[in-house]
CSV table of C-alpha atoms in Angstrom, one decimal:
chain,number,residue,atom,x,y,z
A,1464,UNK,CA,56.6,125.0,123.2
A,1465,UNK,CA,59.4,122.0,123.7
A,1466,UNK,CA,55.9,120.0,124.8
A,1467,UNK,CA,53.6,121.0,121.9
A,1468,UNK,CA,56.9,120.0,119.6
A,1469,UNK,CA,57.4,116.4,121.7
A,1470,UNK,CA,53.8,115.7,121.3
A,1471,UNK,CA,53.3,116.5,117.5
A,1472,UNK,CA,56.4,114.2,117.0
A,1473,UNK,CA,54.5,111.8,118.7
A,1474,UNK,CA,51.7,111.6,116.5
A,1475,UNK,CA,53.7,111.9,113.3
A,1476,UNK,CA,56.0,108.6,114.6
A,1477,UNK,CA,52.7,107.1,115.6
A,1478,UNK,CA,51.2,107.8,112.2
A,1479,UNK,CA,53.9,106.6,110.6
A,1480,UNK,CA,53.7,103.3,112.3
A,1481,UNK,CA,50.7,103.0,112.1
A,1482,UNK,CA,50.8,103.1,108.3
A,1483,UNK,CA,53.8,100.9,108.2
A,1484,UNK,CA,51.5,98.0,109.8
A,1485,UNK,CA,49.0,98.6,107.0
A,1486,UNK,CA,50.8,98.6,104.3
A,1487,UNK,CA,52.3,95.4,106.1
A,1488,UNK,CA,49.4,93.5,106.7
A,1489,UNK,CA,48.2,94.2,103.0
A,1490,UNK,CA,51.5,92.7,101.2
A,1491,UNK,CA,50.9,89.8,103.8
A,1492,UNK,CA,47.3,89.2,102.7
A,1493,UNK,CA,48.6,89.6,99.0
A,1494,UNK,CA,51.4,87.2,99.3
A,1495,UNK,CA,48.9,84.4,101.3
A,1496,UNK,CA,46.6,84.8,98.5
A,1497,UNK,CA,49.1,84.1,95.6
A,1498,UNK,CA,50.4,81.7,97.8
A,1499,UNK,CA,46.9,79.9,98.6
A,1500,UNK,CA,44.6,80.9,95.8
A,1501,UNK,CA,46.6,81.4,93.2
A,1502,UNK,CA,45.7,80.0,89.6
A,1503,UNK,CA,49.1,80.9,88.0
A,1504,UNK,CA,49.9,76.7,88.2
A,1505,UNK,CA,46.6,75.5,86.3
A,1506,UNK,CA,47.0,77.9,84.1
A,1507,UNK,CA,50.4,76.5,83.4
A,1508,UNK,CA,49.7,73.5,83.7
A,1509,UNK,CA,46.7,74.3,80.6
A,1510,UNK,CA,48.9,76.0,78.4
A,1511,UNK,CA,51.8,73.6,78.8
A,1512,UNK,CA,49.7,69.9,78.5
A,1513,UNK,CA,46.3,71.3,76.8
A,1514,UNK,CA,47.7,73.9,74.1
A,1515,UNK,CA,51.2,72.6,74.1
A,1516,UNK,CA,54.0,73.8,72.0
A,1517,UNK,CA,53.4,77.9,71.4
A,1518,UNK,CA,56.3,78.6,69.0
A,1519,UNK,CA,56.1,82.3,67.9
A,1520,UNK,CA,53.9,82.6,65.3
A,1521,UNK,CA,52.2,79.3,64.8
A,1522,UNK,CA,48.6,78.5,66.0
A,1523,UNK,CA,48.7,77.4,69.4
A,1524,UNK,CA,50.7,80.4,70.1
A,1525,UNK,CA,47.5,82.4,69.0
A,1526,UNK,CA,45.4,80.0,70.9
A,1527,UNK,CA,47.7,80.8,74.2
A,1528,UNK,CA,47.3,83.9,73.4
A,1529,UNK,CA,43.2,84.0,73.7
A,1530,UNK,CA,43.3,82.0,76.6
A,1531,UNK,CA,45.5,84.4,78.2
A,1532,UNK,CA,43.2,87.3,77.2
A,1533,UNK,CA,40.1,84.9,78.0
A,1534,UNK,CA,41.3,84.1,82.0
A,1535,UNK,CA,42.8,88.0,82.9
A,1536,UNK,CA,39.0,89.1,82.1
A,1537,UNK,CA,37.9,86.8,84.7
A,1538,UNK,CA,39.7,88.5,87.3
A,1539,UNK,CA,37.5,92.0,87.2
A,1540,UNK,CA,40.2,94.2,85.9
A,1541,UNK,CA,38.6,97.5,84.0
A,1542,UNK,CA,40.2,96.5,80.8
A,1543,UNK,CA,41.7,93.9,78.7
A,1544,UNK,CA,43.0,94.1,75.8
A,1545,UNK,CA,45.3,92.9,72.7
A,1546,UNK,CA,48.3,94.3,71.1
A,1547,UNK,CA,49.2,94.0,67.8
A,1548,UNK,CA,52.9,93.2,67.2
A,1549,UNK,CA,55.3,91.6,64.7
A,1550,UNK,CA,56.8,88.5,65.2
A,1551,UNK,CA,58.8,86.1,63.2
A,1552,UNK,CA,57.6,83.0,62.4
A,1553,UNK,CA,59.5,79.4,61.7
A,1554,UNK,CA,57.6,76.4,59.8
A,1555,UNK,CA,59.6,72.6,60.7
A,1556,UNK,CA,59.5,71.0,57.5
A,1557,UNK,CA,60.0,67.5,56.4
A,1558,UNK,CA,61.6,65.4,59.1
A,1559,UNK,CA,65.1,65.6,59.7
A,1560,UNK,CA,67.4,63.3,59.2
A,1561,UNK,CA,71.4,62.6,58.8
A,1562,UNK,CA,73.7,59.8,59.1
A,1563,UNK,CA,77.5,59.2,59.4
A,1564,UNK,CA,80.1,57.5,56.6
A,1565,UNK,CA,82.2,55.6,58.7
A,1566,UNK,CA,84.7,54.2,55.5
A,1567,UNK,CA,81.9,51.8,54.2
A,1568,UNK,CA,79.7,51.5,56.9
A,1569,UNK,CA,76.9,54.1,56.9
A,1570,UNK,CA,75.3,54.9,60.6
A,1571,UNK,CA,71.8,56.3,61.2
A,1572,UNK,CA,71.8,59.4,63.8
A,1573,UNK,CA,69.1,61.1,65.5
A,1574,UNK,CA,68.4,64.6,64.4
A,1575,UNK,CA,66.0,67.9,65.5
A,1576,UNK,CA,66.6,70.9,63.8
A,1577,UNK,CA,66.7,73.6,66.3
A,1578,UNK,CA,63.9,76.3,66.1
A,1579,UNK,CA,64.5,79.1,63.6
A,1580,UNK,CA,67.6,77.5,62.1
A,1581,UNK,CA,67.7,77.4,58.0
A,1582,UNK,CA,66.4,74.7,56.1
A,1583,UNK,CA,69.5,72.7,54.7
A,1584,UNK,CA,69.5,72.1,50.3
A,1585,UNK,CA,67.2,69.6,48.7
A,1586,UNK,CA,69.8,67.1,48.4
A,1587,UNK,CA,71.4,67.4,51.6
A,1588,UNK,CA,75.0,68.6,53.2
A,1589,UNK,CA,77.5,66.2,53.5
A,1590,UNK,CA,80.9,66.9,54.6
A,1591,UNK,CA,84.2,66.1,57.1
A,1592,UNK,CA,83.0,66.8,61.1
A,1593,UNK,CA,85.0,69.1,63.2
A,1594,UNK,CA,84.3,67.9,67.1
A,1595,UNK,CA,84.9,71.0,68.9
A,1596,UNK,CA,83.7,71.6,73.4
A,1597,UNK,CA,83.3,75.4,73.4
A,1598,UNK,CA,83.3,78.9,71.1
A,1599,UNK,CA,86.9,79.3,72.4
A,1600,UNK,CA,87.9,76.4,70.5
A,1601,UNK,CA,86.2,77.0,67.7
A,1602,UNK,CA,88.0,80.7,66.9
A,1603,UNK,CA,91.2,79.1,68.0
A,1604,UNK,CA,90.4,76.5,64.7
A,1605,UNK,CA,89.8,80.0,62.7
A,1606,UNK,CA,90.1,79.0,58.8
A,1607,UNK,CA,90.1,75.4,59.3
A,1608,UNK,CA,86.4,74.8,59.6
A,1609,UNK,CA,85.8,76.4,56.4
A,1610,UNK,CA,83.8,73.9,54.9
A,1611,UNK,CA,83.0,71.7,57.5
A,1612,UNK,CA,80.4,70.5,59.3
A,1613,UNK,CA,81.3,72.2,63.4
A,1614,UNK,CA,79.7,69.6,66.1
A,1615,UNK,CA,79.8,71.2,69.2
A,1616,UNK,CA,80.0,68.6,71.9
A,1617,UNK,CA,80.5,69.9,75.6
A,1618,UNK,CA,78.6,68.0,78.2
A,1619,UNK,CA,76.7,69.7,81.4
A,1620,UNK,CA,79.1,70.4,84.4
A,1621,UNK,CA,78.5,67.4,86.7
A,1622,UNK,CA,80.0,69.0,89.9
A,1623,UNK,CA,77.9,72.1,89.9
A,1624,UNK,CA,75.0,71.7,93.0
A,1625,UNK,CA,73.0,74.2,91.2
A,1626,UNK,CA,71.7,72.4,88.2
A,1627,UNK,CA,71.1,75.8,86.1
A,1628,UNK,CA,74.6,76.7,86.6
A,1629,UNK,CA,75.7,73.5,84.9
A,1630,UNK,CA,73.0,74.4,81.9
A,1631,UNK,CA,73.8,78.0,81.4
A,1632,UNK,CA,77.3,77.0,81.7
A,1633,UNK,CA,77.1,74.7,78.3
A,1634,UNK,CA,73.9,76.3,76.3
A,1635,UNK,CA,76.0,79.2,74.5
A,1636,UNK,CA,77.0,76.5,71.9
A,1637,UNK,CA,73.3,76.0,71.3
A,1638,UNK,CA,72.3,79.5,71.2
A,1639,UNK,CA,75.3,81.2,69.1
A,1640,UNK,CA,77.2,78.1,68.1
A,1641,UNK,CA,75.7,78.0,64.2
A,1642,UNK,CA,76.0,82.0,63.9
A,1643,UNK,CA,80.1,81.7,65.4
A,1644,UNK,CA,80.9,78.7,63.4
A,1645,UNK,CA,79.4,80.7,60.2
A,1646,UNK,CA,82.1,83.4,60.9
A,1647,UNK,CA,84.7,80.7,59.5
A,1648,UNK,CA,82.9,79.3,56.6
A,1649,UNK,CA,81.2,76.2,58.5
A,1650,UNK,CA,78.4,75.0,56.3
A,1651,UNK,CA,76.5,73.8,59.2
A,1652,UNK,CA,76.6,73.1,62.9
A,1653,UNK,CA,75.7,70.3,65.3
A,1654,UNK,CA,75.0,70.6,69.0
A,1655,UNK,CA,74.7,68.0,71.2
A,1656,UNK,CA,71.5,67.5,73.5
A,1657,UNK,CA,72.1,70.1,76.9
A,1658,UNK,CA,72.8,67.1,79.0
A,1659,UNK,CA,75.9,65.5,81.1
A,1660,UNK,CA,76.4,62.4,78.8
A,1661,UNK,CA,76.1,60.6,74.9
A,1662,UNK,CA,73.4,59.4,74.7
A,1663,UNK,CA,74.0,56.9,71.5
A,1664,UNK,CA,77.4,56.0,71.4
A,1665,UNK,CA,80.3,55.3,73.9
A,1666,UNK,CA,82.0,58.0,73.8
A,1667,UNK,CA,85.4,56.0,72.6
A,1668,UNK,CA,83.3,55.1,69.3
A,1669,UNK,CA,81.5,58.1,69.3
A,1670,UNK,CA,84.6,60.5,69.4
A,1671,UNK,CA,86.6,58.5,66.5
A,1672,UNK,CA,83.3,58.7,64.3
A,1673,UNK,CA,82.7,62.1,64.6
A,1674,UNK,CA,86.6,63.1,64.3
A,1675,UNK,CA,87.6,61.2,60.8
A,1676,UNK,CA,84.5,60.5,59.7
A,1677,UNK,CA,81.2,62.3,57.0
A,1678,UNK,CA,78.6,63.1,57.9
A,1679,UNK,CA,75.1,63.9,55.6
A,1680,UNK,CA,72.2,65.8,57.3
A,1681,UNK,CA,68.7,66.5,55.4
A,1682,UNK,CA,67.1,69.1,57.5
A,1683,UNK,CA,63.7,70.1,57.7
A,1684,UNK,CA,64.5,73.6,59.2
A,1685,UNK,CA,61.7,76.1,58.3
A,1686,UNK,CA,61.2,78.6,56.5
């Protein structure tokens, strides 16, 4: 009996690795044919440079979308098929633009309204600049940027090896900065480009400007 039990554990074990190097050698054949064969980077590389910009809701986000649908039925899978779903959709309108009162002198500034941010008035927004380097400061200011216009001006963390920790480490200004600064009354916000230095001013010129001086922005921030 002992020997009928030793030899069916044998074949179960056996089985069992046996199996194991299947399923082995099929992940390895998958991986070395995403790895060798794969079209993931021309279709990337279409999307990115042929269709370009795919901002939810606009047309070549429609067009990626067809292409998408158009190269998956290449591939032999039993079905394919799209989704409808609601999504919100920005418009840029006229070109931005915005410029500093330094006393008398009056200096041009280069502007971008971010994606899905409100279109300022017809006439403008000018008011007094509050230079702030992170959310933390700006509740610390509280009541005081009632009114104002809130730049947010933290740089990229140059020590950081890993270059996305120094991004993700600065990008929150970007990404909730307008909707903190609008807690306190701020009547707009201004965030520096995500990168680890100014890219229009010293910074000795650039810091007194943007401390005591105005600042007017026309923004062509959709709809």
């Amino acid at each position: 009996m002992k020997k009928i039990h030793f030899l069916i554990s044998l074949f179960f074990i056996g089985f069992a690795l046996f199996a194991q190097t299947n399923d082995e050698m099929v992940i390895k054949q998958i991986y070395n044919a995403s790895l060798t064969h794969s079209k993931c980077y021309s279709w990337l590389d279409y999307l990115s440079n042929s269709i370009g910009a795919r901002l939810s809701g606009s047309e070549n986000a429609e067009k990626a979308v067809q292409y998408t649908k158009a190269q998956l039925e290449t591939l032999g899978f039993d079905r394919v098929y799209l989704q409808e779903v609601m999504v919100p959709k920005w418009v840029r309108g006229a070109k931005e633009v915005a410029y500093i009162l330094d006393h008398k002198s009056k200096i041009n500034i280069p502007v971008c309204a971010l994606g899905s941010s409100i279109a300022t008035p017809k006439n403008g927004i000018m008011s007094e600049v509050i230079e702030v380097k992170s959310i933390k400061e700006l509740e610390s200011l509280g009541e005081k940027i009632k009114g104002k216009i809130v730049f947010f001006n933290r740089p990229m963390e140059q020590e950081n090896i890993e270059t996305f920790e120094s991004y993700g480490g600065c990008v929150d200004q970007r990404a909730v900065g307008a909707k903190e600064a609008s807690k306190y009354g701020a009547v707009a916000t201004i965030v520096r480009s995500m990168n680890m230095r100014l890219d229009d001013f010293s910074a000795h010129r650039k810091s007194k400007l943007w401390r005591y001086s105005k600042i007017t922005i026309y923004s062509g921030g959709g709809n």
